[in-house]
PDB file of C-alpha atoms in Angstrom:
ATOM      1  CA  MET N  27     198.452 276.580 155.201  1.00 87.00           C
ATOM      2  CA  ARG N  28     197.891 278.849 152.202  1.00 96.00           C
ATOM      3  CA  THR N  29     195.668 281.857 151.617  1.00 98.00           C
ATOM      4  CA  VAL N  30     193.185 281.859 148.744  1.00 98.00           C
ATOM      5  CA  ALA N  31     191.235 284.882 147.522  1.00 98.00           C
ATOM      6  CA  VAL N  32     187.745 283.913 146.351  1.00 98.00           C
ATOM      7  CA  LEU N  33     186.214 286.661 144.231  1.00 98.00           C
ATOM      8  CA  GLY N  34     182.461 286.199 144.234  1.00 98.00           C
ATOM      9  CA  ALA N  35     180.314 285.056 147.163  1.00 97.00           C
ATOM     10  CA  GLY N  36     177.557 283.414 145.156  1.00 96.00           C
ATOM     11  CA  ASN N  37     176.664 279.775 145.676  1.00 95.00           C
ATOM     12  CA  MET N  38     179.753 278.245 144.063  1.00 96.00           C
ATOM     13  CA  GLY N  39     182.209 280.826 145.386  1.00 98.00           C
ATOM     14  CA  THR N  40     180.908 280.340 148.914  1.00 98.00           C
ATOM     15  CA  ALA N  41     180.898 276.553 148.604  1.00 98.00           C
ATOM     16  CA  LEU N  42     184.501 276.508 147.389  1.00 98.00           C
ATOM     17  CA  ALA N  43     185.490 278.903 150.158  1.00 98.00           C
ATOM     18  CA  GLN N  44     183.992 276.439 152.631  1.00 98.00           C
ATOM     19  CA  ILE N  45     185.857 273.508 151.061  1.00 98.00           C
ATOM     20  CA  ILE N  46     189.198 275.323 150.995  1.00 98.00           C
ATOM     21  CA  ALA N  47     188.850 276.530 154.580  1.00 98.00           C
ATOM     22  CA  GLY N  48     187.863 273.044 155.693  1.00 97.00           C
ATOM     23  CA  ASN N  49     191.063 271.758 154.108  1.00 98.00           C
ATOM     24  CA  GLY N  50     193.068 273.897 156.529  1.00 97.00           C
ATOM     25  CA  HIS N  51     193.635 277.007 154.411  1.00 98.00           C
ATOM     26  CA  SER N  52     192.689 280.632 154.897  1.00 98.00           C
ATOM     27  CA  VAL N  53     190.087 282.186 152.602  1.00 98.00           C
ATOM     28  CA  ARG N  54     189.499 285.850 151.825  1.00 98.00           C
ATOM     29  CA  LEU N  55     185.994 286.000 150.334  1.00 98.00           C
ATOM     30  CA  TRP N  56     185.142 289.149 148.362  1.00 98.00           C
ATOM     31  CA  SER N  57     181.763 290.309 147.056  1.00 98.00           C
ATOM     32  CA  ILE N  58     180.091 293.509 145.894  1.00 97.00           C
ATOM     33  CA  GLU N  59     177.060 292.571 148.016  1.00 97.00           C
ATOM     34  CA  THR N  60     177.651 294.160 151.399  1.00 97.00           C
ATOM     35  CA  ASP N  61     174.646 292.438 152.971  1.00 97.00           C
ATOM     36  CA  VAL N  62     176.137 289.056 152.131  1.00 98.00           C
ATOM     37  CA  LEU N  63     179.498 290.007 153.608  1.00 98.00           C
ATOM     38  CA  GLU N  64     177.911 291.393 156.762  1.00 98.00           C
ATOM     39  CA  GLU N  65     175.923 288.209 157.330  1.00 98.00           C
ATOM     40  CA  ILE N  66     179.064 286.108 156.916  1.00 98.00           C
ATOM     41  CA  ARG N  67     180.927 288.336 159.361  1.00 97.00           C
ATOM     42  CA  ASP N  68     178.163 288.445 161.961  1.00 97.00           C
ATOM     43  CA  HIS N  69     176.555 285.004 161.680  1.00 97.00           C
ATOM     44  CA  ARG N  70     178.883 282.769 159.578  1.00 97.00           C
ATOM     45  CA  LEU N  71     175.996 282.317 157.126  1.00 97.00           C
ATOM     46  CA  ASN N  72     175.229 283.148 153.506  1.00 98.00           C
ATOM     47  CA  THR N  73     171.483 282.521 153.453  1.00 97.00           C
ATOM     48  CA  LYS N  74     171.065 284.312 150.117  1.00 96.00           C
ATOM     49  CA  TYR N  75     173.212 281.859 148.154  1.00 95.00           C
ATOM     50  CA  LEU N  76     174.044 278.890 150.383  1.00 96.00           C
ATOM     51  CA  PRO N  77     171.349 278.477 153.041  1.00 96.00           C
ATOM     52  CA  GLY N  78     171.771 275.929 155.787  1.00 94.00           C
ATOM     53  CA  VAL N  79     175.578 275.931 155.756  1.00 96.00           C
ATOM     54  CA  THR N  80     177.534 277.398 158.662  1.00 97.00           C
ATOM     55  CA  LEU N  81     180.764 278.783 157.249  1.00 98.00           C
ATOM     56  CA  HIS N  82     184.183 277.909 158.572  1.00 97.00           C
ATOM     57  CA  GLU N  83     185.910 280.453 160.804  1.00 97.00           C
ATOM     58  CA  SER N  84     188.771 280.645 158.315  1.00 98.00           C
ATOM     59  CA  VAL N  85     186.453 282.229 155.724  1.00 98.00           C
ATOM     60  CA  THR N  86     186.991 285.972 156.128  1.00 98.00           C
ATOM     61  CA  PRO N  87     184.676 288.401 154.288  1.00 98.00           C
ATOM     62  CA  CYS N  88     186.474 291.200 152.442  1.00 98.00           C
ATOM     63  CA  TRP N  89     184.991 294.474 151.243  1.00 98.00           C
ATOM     64  CA  THR N  90     187.846 295.388 148.872  1.00 98.00           C
ATOM     65  CA  LEU N  91     189.729 293.487 146.182  1.00 98.00           C
ATOM     66  CA  GLN N  92     193.001 294.746 147.584  1.00 97.00           C
ATOM     67  CA  GLU N  93     192.264 293.239 150.989  1.00 97.00           C
ATOM     68  CA  SER N  94     191.198 289.937 149.466  1.00 98.00           C
ATOM     69  CA  LEU N  95     194.154 289.543 147.103  1.00 98.00           C
ATOM     70  CA  ALA N  96     196.980 291.019 149.200  1.00 95.00           C
ATOM     71  CA  GLU N  97     198.267 287.835 150.828  1.00 91.00           C
ATOM     72  CA  ALA N  98     196.703 285.211 148.573  1.00 97.00           C
ATOM     73  CA  TRP N  99     198.786 282.777 146.570  1.00 96.00           C
ATOM     74  CA  LEU N 100     195.757 282.023 144.343  1.00 98.00           C
ATOM     75  CA  ALA N 101     193.023 284.296 142.984  1.00 98.00           C
ATOM     76  CA  LEU N 102     189.834 282.291 142.412  1.00 98.00           C
ATOM     77  CA  PHE N 103     187.231 283.939 140.151  1.00 98.00           C
ATOM     78  CA  SER N 104     183.667 282.733 140.761  1.00 98.00           C
ATOM     79  CA  VAL N 105     181.396 285.198 138.957  1.00 96.00           C
ATOM     80  CA  PRO N 106     179.140 285.018 135.868  1.00 91.00           C
ATOM     81  CA  SER N 107     181.049 285.015 132.590  1.00 91.00           C
ATOM     82  CA  ARG N 108     179.535 288.359 131.568  1.00 91.00           C
ATOM     83  CA  VAL N 109     181.381 290.174 134.379  1.00 95.00           C
ATOM     84  CA  VAL N 110     184.721 288.319 134.324  1.00 97.00           C
ATOM     85  CA  ARG N 111     186.452 290.937 132.163  1.00 97.00           C
ATOM     86  CA  SER N 112     185.279 293.909 134.213  1.00 97.00           C
ATOM     87  CA  LEU N 113     186.193 292.196 137.484  1.00 98.00           C
ATOM     88  CA  ALA N 114     189.601 291.253 136.101  1.00 98.00           C
ATOM     89  CA  ARG N 115     190.240 294.879 135.156  1.00 98.00           C
ATOM     90  CA  ASP N 116     189.355 295.975 138.668  1.00 98.00           C
ATOM     91  CA  ALA N 117     191.510 293.248 140.183  1.00 98.00           C
ATOM     92  CA  ALA N 118     194.516 293.728 137.894  1.00 98.00           C
ATOM     93  CA  PRO N 119     196.261 296.420 140.006  1.00 97.00           C
ATOM     94  CA  HIS N 120     196.155 294.063 142.994  1.00 97.00           C
ATOM     95  CA  ILE N 121     197.350 290.880 141.241  1.00 96.00           C
ATOM     96  CA  ARG N 122     200.985 290.328 142.155  1.00 94.00           C
ATOM     97  CA  ASP N 123     203.665 289.173 139.727  1.00 95.00           C
ATOM     98  CA  GLY N 124     203.426 285.402 139.450  1.00 95.00           C
ATOM     99  CA  GLN N 125     200.080 285.081 141.253  1.00 97.00           C
ATOM    100  CA  PRO N 126     198.091 282.232 139.666  1.00 98.00           C
ATOM    101  CA  VAL N 127     194.406 282.541 138.787  1.00 98.00           C
ATOM    102  CA  LEU N 128     191.635 279.939 138.783  1.00 98.00           C
ATOM    103  CA  ASN N 129     188.330 280.582 137.037  1.00 98.00           C
ATOM    104  CA  VAL N 130     185.332 278.407 137.949  1.00 97.00           C
ATOM    105  CA  GLY N 131     182.614 280.235 135.992  1.00 91.00           C
ATOM    106  CA  LYS N 132     181.442 278.588 132.783  1.00 89.00           C
ATOM    107  CA  GLY N 133     180.834 280.489 129.588  1.00 88.00           C
ATOM    108  CA  LEU N 134     182.139 282.366 126.573  1.00 88.00           C
ATOM    109  CA  GLU N 135     182.406 286.128 126.412  1.00 90.00           C
ATOM    110  CA  GLN N 136     179.523 287.711 124.558  1.00 84.00           C
ATOM    111  CA  ASP N 137     180.439 289.312 121.202  1.00 85.00           C
ATOM    112  CA  THR N 138     184.019 287.917 121.155  1.00 89.00           C
ATOM    113  CA  ASN N 139     183.283 284.229 121.917  1.00 87.00           C
ATOM    114  CA  LYS N 140     186.541 284.182 123.856  1.00 92.00           C
ATOM    115  CA  ARG N 141     187.030 281.630 126.589  1.00 94.00           C
ATOM    116  CA  MET N 142     187.379 282.944 130.126  1.00 96.00           C
ATOM    117  CA  SER N 143     191.039 281.920 130.288  1.00 97.00           C
ATOM    118  CA  GLU N 144     191.685 284.096 127.241  1.00 96.00           C
ATOM    119  CA  VAL N 145     189.844 287.028 128.816  1.00 97.00           C
ATOM    120  CA  LEU N 146     191.814 286.708 132.056  1.00 98.00           C
ATOM    121  CA  ASP N 147     195.101 286.391 130.183  1.00 97.00           C
ATOM    122  CA  GLU N 148     194.371 289.660 128.388  1.00 97.00           C
ATOM    123  CA  GLU N 149     193.377 291.579 131.509  1.00 98.00           C
ATOM    124  CA  LEU N 150     195.893 290.187 134.024  1.00 97.00           C
ATOM    125  CA  PRO N 151     199.324 290.471 132.402  1.00 94.00           C
ATOM    126  CA  ARG N 152     201.193 289.760 135.648  1.00 93.00           C
ATOM    127  CA  HIS N 153     199.464 286.479 136.446  1.00 96.00           C
ATOM    128  CA  GLY N 154     201.473 283.372 137.242  1.00 96.00           C
ATOM    129  CA  GLY N 155     199.349 280.975 135.220  1.00 97.00           C
ATOM    130  CA  ILE N 156     195.646 280.553 134.526  1.00 98.00           C
ATOM    131  CA  ALA N 157     193.610 277.485 135.390  1.00 98.00           C
ATOM    132  CA  VAL N 158     189.933 276.637 134.912  1.00 98.00           C
ATOM    133  CA  MET N 159     187.557 274.236 136.609  1.00 98.00           C
ATOM    134  CA  GLY N 160     184.831 272.143 135.002  1.00 96.00           C
ATOM    135  CA  GLY N 161     182.647 269.263 135.994  1.00 96.00           C
ATOM    136  CA  PRO N 162     179.382 268.410 137.745  1.00 95.00           C
ATOM    137  CA  ALA N 163     179.397 270.353 141.006  1.00 94.00           C
ATOM    138  CA  ILE N 164     176.149 271.566 142.555  1.00 93.00           C
ATOM    139  CA  ALA N 165     177.203 274.095 145.160  1.00 93.00           C
ATOM    140  CA  ASP N 166     174.988 273.119 148.082  1.00 92.00           C
ATOM    141  CA  GLU N 167     175.845 269.439 147.664  1.00 94.00           C
ATOM    142  CA  LEU N 168     179.536 270.294 147.483  1.00 95.00           C
ATOM    143  CA  ALA N 169     179.368 272.382 150.663  1.00 94.00           C
ATOM    144  CA  ARG N 170     177.539 269.585 152.503  1.00 94.00           C
ATOM    145  CA  GLY N 171     180.228 267.037 151.668  1.00 95.00           C
ATOM    146  CA  VAL N 172     178.278 265.075 149.065  1.00 96.00           C
ATOM    147  CA  PRO N 173     180.883 263.106 147.035  1.00 97.00           C
ATOM    148  CA  THR N 174     181.750 265.272 144.025  1.00 97.00           C
ATOM    149  CA  ALA N 175     184.394 265.220 141.287  1.00 98.00           C
ATOM    150  CA  VAL N 176     185.610 268.040 139.048  1.00 98.00           C
ATOM    151  CA  ILE N 177     188.496 268.635 136.678  1.00 98.00           C
ATOM    152  CA  VAL N 178     191.034 271.484 136.786  1.00 98.00           C
ATOM    153  CA  ALA N 179     192.910 272.409 133.624  1.00 98.00           C
ATOM    154  CA  ALA N 180     196.042 274.513 133.263  1.00 98.00           C
ATOM    155  CA  ALA N 181     198.709 274.718 130.592  1.00 97.00           C
ATOM    156  CA  ASP N 182     201.196 274.242 133.431  1.00 97.00           C
ATOM    157  CA  ALA N 183     200.575 270.760 134.824  1.00 98.00           C
ATOM    158  CA  GLU N 184     202.342 271.675 138.085  1.00 98.00           C
ATOM    159  CA  LEU N 185     199.912 274.537 138.681  1.00 98.00           C
ATOM    160  CA  ALA N 186     196.961 272.208 138.119  1.00 98.00           C
ATOM    161  CA  THR N 187     198.434 269.822 140.686  1.00 98.00           C
ATOM    162  CA  GLU N 188     198.956 272.624 143.213  1.00 98.00           C
ATOM    163  CA  ILE N 189     195.313 273.632 142.862  1.00 98.00           C
ATOM    164  CA  GLN N 190     194.272 269.995 143.147  1.00 98.00           C
ATOM    165  CA  ASP N 191     196.178 269.744 146.445  1.00 97.00           C
ATOM    166  CA  THR N 192     194.402 272.853 147.760  1.00 98.00           C
ATOM    167  CA  LEU N 193     190.870 271.798 146.795  1.00 98.00           C
ATOM    168  CA  GLN N 194     190.800 268.035 147.101  1.00 97.00           C
ATOM    169  CA  ASN N 195     189.637 266.120 150.134  1.00 97.00           C
ATOM    170  CA  GLU N 196     187.967 262.783 150.869  1.00 96.00           C
ATOM    171  CA  SER N 197     184.613 263.852 149.404  1.00 97.00           C
ATOM    172  CA  PHE N 198     185.796 266.343 146.760  1.00 98.00           C
ATOM    173  CA  LYS N 199     187.931 264.761 144.053  1.00 98.00           C
ATOM    174  CA  VAL N 200     189.878 266.888 141.589  1.00 98.00           C
ATOM    175  CA  GLU N 201     191.193 265.509 138.306  1.00 98.00           C
ATOM    176  CA  THR N 202     193.816 267.498 136.366  1.00 98.00           C
ATOM    177  CA  THR N 203     194.593 268.042 132.698  1.00 98.00           C
ATOM    178  CA  THR N 204     196.435 270.460 130.428  1.00 98.00           C
ATOM    179  CA  ASP N 205     193.457 270.638 128.031  1.00 97.00           C
ATOM    180  CA  LEU N 206     192.201 274.139 128.833  1.00 96.00           C
ATOM    181  CA  ALA N 207     190.227 274.465 125.615  1.00 95.00           C
ATOM    182  CA  GLY N 208     188.463 271.125 126.048  1.00 96.00           C
ATOM    183  CA  VAL N 209     187.444 271.772 129.646  1.00 97.00           C
ATOM    184  CA  GLU N 210     186.243 275.310 128.943  1.00 96.00           C
ATOM    185  CA  MET N 211     184.274 274.352 125.855  1.00 94.00           C
ATOM    186  CA  GLY N 212     182.591 271.440 127.605  1.00 94.00           C
ATOM    187  CA  ALA N 213     181.830 273.526 130.694  1.00 93.00           C
ATOM    188  CA  CYS N 214     180.329 276.279 128.553  1.00 93.00           C
ATOM    189  CA  LEU N 215     178.360 274.278 126.003  1.00 95.00           C
ATOM    190  CA  LYS N 216     176.704 271.932 128.488  1.00 95.00           C
ATOM    191  CA  ASN N 217     174.709 274.961 129.702  1.00 94.00           C
ATOM    192  CA  ALA N 218     173.275 275.552 126.238  1.00 95.00           C
ATOM    193  CA  TYR N 219     172.456 271.898 125.675  1.00 97.00           C
ATOM    194  CA  ALA N 220     170.826 271.699 129.114  1.00 96.00           C
ATOM    195  CA  ILE N 221     168.265 274.180 127.763  1.00 95.00           C
ATOM    196  CA  ALA N 222     167.412 271.644 125.054  1.00 97.00           C
ATOM    197  CA  LEU N 223     167.025 268.891 127.645  1.00 97.00           C
ATOM    198  CA  GLY N 224     164.727 271.174 129.613  1.00 96.00           C
ATOM    199  CA  MET N 225     162.689 271.775 126.483  1.00 95.00           C
ATOM    200  CA  CYS N 226     162.072 268.025 126.394  1.00 95.00           C
ATOM    201  CA  ASP N 227     160.649 268.222 129.894  1.00 95.00           C
ATOM    202  CA  GLY N 228     158.458 271.191 129.028  1.00 94.00           C
ATOM    203  CA  ALA N 229     157.146 269.482 125.905  1.00 94.00           C
ATOM    204  CA  GLY N 230     156.333 266.309 127.806  1.00 94.00           C
ATOM    205  CA  TYR N 231     158.918 264.086 126.129  1.00 94.00           C
ATOM    206  CA  GLY N 232     160.437 261.249 128.125  1.00 90.00           C
ATOM    207  CA  THR N 233     163.854 259.979 129.120  1.00 93.00           C
ATOM    208  CA  ASN N 234     164.337 258.357 125.716  1.00 95.00           C
ATOM    209  CA  THR N 235     164.264 261.755 124.037  1.00 96.00           C
ATOM    210  CA  LYS N 236     166.532 263.407 126.581  1.00 95.00           C
ATOM    211  CA  ALA N 237     169.096 260.622 126.239  1.00 95.00           C
ATOM    212  CA  PHE N 238     168.949 260.970 122.454  1.00 95.00           C
ATOM    213  CA  LEU N 239     169.568 264.705 122.655  1.00 96.00           C
ATOM    214  CA  ALA N 240     172.348 264.247 125.219  1.00 96.00           C
ATOM    215  CA  SER N 241     174.220 261.946 122.822  1.00 96.00           C
ATOM    216  CA  VAL N 242     173.822 264.467 119.998  1.00 97.00           C
ATOM    217  CA  ALA N 243     175.006 267.236 122.310  1.00 97.00           C
ATOM    218  CA  LEU N 244     178.161 265.357 123.279  1.00 96.00           C
ATOM    219  CA  ALA N 245     179.065 264.729 119.642  1.00 95.00           C
ATOM    220  CA  GLU N 246     178.649 268.429 118.834  1.00 96.00           C
ATOM    221  CA  MET N 247     180.659 269.439 121.900  1.00 96.00           C
ATOM    222  CA  ALA N 248     183.493 267.106 120.878  1.00 95.00           C
ATOM    223  CA  ARG N 249     183.598 268.455 117.321  1.00 95.00           C
ATOM    224  CA  LEU N 250     183.628 272.085 118.398  1.00 95.00           C
ATOM    225  CA  SER N 251     186.176 271.417 121.116  1.00 95.00           C
ATOM    226  CA  GLN N 252     188.511 269.778 118.620  1.00 95.00           C
ATOM    227  CA  ALA N 253     188.065 272.676 116.193  1.00 95.00           C
ATOM    228  CA  ILE N 254     189.430 275.154 118.759  1.00 94.00           C
ATOM    229  CA  GLY N 255     192.366 272.939 119.731  1.00 94.00           C
ATOM    230  CA  GLY N 256     190.854 270.870 122.516  1.00 95.00           C
ATOM    231  CA  GLN N 257     190.926 267.107 122.911  1.00 93.00           C
ATOM    232  CA  PRO N 258     187.591 265.537 121.910  1.00 90.00           C
ATOM    233  CA  GLN N 259     187.808 262.926 124.676  1.00 92.00           C
ATOM    234  CA  THR N 260     187.740 265.657 127.323  1.00 95.00           C
ATOM    235  CA  VAL N 261     184.042 266.329 126.771  1.00 93.00           C
ATOM    236  CA  TYR N 262     183.263 262.657 127.365  1.00 94.00           C
ATOM    237  CA  GLY N 263     184.526 263.048 130.928  1.00 96.00           C
ATOM    238  CA  LEU N 264     183.675 265.286 133.860  1.00 96.00           C
ATOM    239  CA  ALA N 265     183.758 268.614 131.981  1.00 94.00           C
ATOM    240  CA  GLY N 266     181.252 267.522 129.343  1.00 94.00           C
ATOM    241  CA  LEU N 267     179.270 264.349 129.967  1.00 95.00           C
ATOM    242  CA  GLY N 268     179.330 264.619 133.754  1.00 96.00           C
ATOM    243  CA  ASP N 269     178.340 268.266 133.795  1.00 94.00           C
ATOM    244  CA  LEU N 270     175.646 267.789 131.143  1.00 96.00           C
ATOM    245  CA  ILE N 271     173.992 265.050 133.207  1.00 95.00           C
ATOM    246  CA  THR N 272     173.922 267.297 136.266  1.00 94.00           C
ATOM    247  CA  THR N 273     172.763 270.426 134.460  1.00 93.00           C
ATOM    248  CA  GLY N 274     170.349 268.786 132.054  1.00 95.00           C
ATOM    249  CA  PHE N 275     168.623 266.386 134.447  1.00 94.00           C
ATOM    250  CA  ASN N 276     168.658 268.202 137.809  1.00 92.00           C
ATOM    251  CA  PRO N 277     165.224 269.750 138.519  1.00 91.00           C
ATOM    252  CA  HIS N 278     166.873 272.766 140.169  1.00 88.00           C
ATOM    253  CA  SER N 279     169.181 273.606 137.237  1.00 91.00           C
ATOM    254  CA  ARG N 280     168.461 277.091 135.923  1.00 91.00           C
ATOM    255  CA  ASN N 281     169.436 276.144 132.376  1.00 93.00           C
ATOM    256  CA  ARG N 282     167.148 273.098 132.367  1.00 95.00           C
ATOM    257  CA  THR N 283     164.366 275.119 133.989  1.00 93.00           C
ATOM    258  CA  LEU N 284     164.592 277.796 131.313  1.00 92.00           C
ATOM    259  CA  GLY N 285     164.185 275.148 128.616  1.00 93.00           C
ATOM    260  CA  GLU N 286     161.192 273.700 130.430  1.00 93.00           C
ATOM    261  CA  LYS N 287     159.566 277.124 130.661  1.00 92.00           C
ATOM    262  CA  LEU N 288     160.174 277.723 126.955  1.00 91.00           C
ATOM    263  CA  CYS N 289     158.010 274.723 126.066  1.00 89.00           C
ATOM    264  CA  ASN N 290     155.325 274.775 128.730  1.00 85.00           C
ATOM    265  CA  GLY N 291     154.094 278.314 128.144  1.00 75.00           C
ATOM    266  CA  ARG N 292     155.398 279.818 131.364  1.00 72.00           C
ATOM    267  CA  ASP N 293     157.047 283.246 131.402  1.00 80.00           C
ATOM    268  CA  TRP N 294     160.627 282.364 130.519  1.00 80.00           C
ATOM    269  CA  GLN N 295     161.511 286.041 129.967  1.00 79.00           C
ATOM    270  CA  GLU N 296     160.628 286.801 133.585  1.00 83.00           C
ATOM    271  CA  PHE N 297     162.760 283.860 134.685  1.00 85.00           C
ATOM    272  CA  LEU N 298     165.693 285.325 132.761  1.00 80.00           C
ATOM    273  CA  ARG N 299     165.214 288.712 134.391  1.00 82.00           C
ATOM    274  CA  THR N 300     165.548 287.228 137.862  1.00 82.00           C
ATOM    275  CA  ASN N 301     168.134 284.474 137.301  1.00 83.00           C
ATOM    276  CA  THR N 302     171.597 284.143 135.792  1.00 80.00           C
ATOM    277  CA  VAL N 303     171.262 281.514 133.055  1.00 84.00           C
ATOM    278  CA  GLU N 304     174.678 280.960 131.466  1.00 86.00           C
ATOM    279  CA  GLY N 305     173.229 278.751 128.752  1.00 88.00           C
ATOM    280  CA  VAL N 306     171.692 281.738 126.972  1.00 88.00           C
ATOM    281  CA  ALA N 307     175.058 283.345 126.293  1.00 88.00           C
ATOM    282  CA  ALA N 308     176.539 279.907 125.556  1.00 91.00           C
ATOM    283  CA  CYS N 309     174.111 279.549 122.645  1.00 91.00           C
ATOM    284  CA  ARG N 310     176.174 282.203 120.883  1.00 90.00           C
ATOM    285  CA  ALA N 311     178.855 279.551 120.381  1.00 93.00           C
ATOM    286  CA  ARG N 312     176.702 278.790 117.353  1.00 93.00           C
ATOM    287  CA  ASP N 313     178.458 281.745 115.678  1.00 92.00           C
ATOM    288  CA  LEU N 314     181.841 280.221 116.525  1.00 92.00           C
ATOM    289  CA  ALA N 315     180.757 276.876 115.112  1.00 94.00           C
ATOM    290  CA  HIS N 316     179.556 278.551 111.923  1.00 93.00           C
ATOM    291  CA  ARG N 317     182.835 280.428 111.522  1.00 93.00           C
ATOM    292  CA  LEU N 318     184.851 277.229 112.012  1.00 94.00           C
ATOM    293  CA  GLY N 319     182.637 275.169 109.731  1.00 95.00           C
ATOM    294  CA  VAL N 320     181.551 272.778 112.498  1.00 95.00           C
ATOM    295  CA  ALA N 321     178.130 271.146 112.159  1.00 94.00           C
ATOM    296  CA  THR N 322     176.074 271.798 115.301  1.00 96.00           C
ATOM    297  CA  PRO N 323     172.396 271.425 114.315  1.00 96.00           C
ATOM    298  CA  LEU N 324     171.151 271.020 117.895  1.00 97.00           C
ATOM    299  CA  LEU N 325     173.019 274.122 119.042  1.00 97.00           C
ATOM    300  CA  HIS N 326     171.535 276.008 116.099  1.00 96.00           C
ATOM    301  CA  THR N 327     168.070 274.809 117.118  1.00 96.00           C
ATOM    302  CA  ILE N 328     168.474 276.162 120.652  1.00 96.00           C
ATOM    303  CA  TYR N 329     169.837 279.447 119.283  1.00 96.00           C
ATOM    304  CA  ASP N 330     166.860 279.833 116.947  1.00 96.00           C
ATOM    305  CA  VAL N 331     164.432 279.432 119.843  1.00 94.00           C
ATOM    306  CA  VAL N 332     166.242 281.726 122.286  1.00 92.00           C
ATOM    307  CA  PHE N 333     167.391 284.481 119.933  1.00 92.00           C
ATOM    308  CA  MET N 334     165.298 284.180 116.761  1.00 93.00           C
ATOM    309  CA  ASP N 335     161.890 283.755 118.437  1.00 90.00           C
ATOM    310  CA  LYS N 336     161.211 280.444 116.713  1.00 94.00           C
ATOM    311  CA  PRO N 337     158.294 278.562 118.332  1.00 94.00           C
ATOM    312  CA  PRO N 338     159.960 276.234 120.876  1.00 93.00           C
ATOM    313  CA  GLU N 339     157.834 273.085 120.611  1.00 93.00           C
ATOM    314  CA  GLU N 340     157.514 273.229 116.847  1.00 95.00           C
ATOM    315  CA  THR N 341     161.227 273.912 116.379  1.00 95.00           C
ATOM    316  CA  MET N 342     162.274 271.047 118.666  1.00 95.00           C
ATOM    317  CA  ARG N 343     159.760 268.711 117.046  1.00 94.00           C
ATOM    318  CA  ALA N 344     161.208 269.549 113.617  1.00 95.00           C
ATOM    319  CA  PHE N 345     164.736 268.841 114.860  1.00 95.00           C
ATOM    320  CA  LEU N 346     163.728 265.473 116.296  1.00 94.00           C
ATOM    321  CA  ARG N 347     161.957 264.586 113.075  1.00 94.00           C
ATOM    322  CA  ASP N 348     164.676 265.659 110.649  1.00 93.00           C
ATOM    323  CA  PHE N 349     167.917 264.880 112.465  1.00 91.00           C
ATOM    324  CA  SER N 350     170.043 262.108 110.975  1.00 86.00           C
ATOM    325  CA  TYR N 351     173.257 260.647 112.331  1.00 77.00           C
ATOM    326  CA  GLY N 352     174.332 260.043 108.757  1.00 63.00           C
TER     327      GLY N 352
END
């Protein structure tokens, strides 16, 4: 049995805590939300983020980072990308020499366009290796044992295998790779492209159009991944294609829902104020693509709608009209 510190008791953090505990390990689950921790302690429930799931007795709520990380062999970060750096700074004094880190959030850092593994490497100098997770994993399905597959990437293949052994069970399959850049880029960009797929729904387009845009999205993801040192084929697996299908076609996806609201006249700004939508920040990868000279016309289209106030339906209609594979 091993101890894992899970930092972040949102839906995915709680679901992974449940999986790890169910695999026979001990979990120290940390959150800044005291009401969430108290409910876990008193009722074994997290109704705010993972309703209907009774948490394993081996999931222990922790009110301090020190308590969570003290005996853990692995520190698992499960927070929005915008707070990864600040959380890492707070956690750094409690990360032991050689303690590995796994990040499961998906995004690039605003302003720097750095991947989360790069952010963690900067802020946690004593770490024992950094790994990331990508792939199509809806938290409530994962926690309920619905068959799910993800991919874990680490520069150290042995670390990726150790994490695989900790997470994997008969219903949760974990693939491994050393392609950190490819997994992170696919996991980040699929959120932005899911907004475009949601725009199709809001505009009343059909499955034909969404499939067309999904194929364009994958090609752009592969090009940008390769430009930063990733393997293009990675995005055609779980971290890209698989995750894009889940995020772009699931009616409950926040990224897809935002795109739908953009094109059906509903208050998408209000939706953003009350929900974490990683795809918005992911659109800023357009700046990275521009700097690297990578053609990403669909990503630019989404950026123009979200950040440049271009009319959503008209802008998407122009893209669909003018795009050429040639």
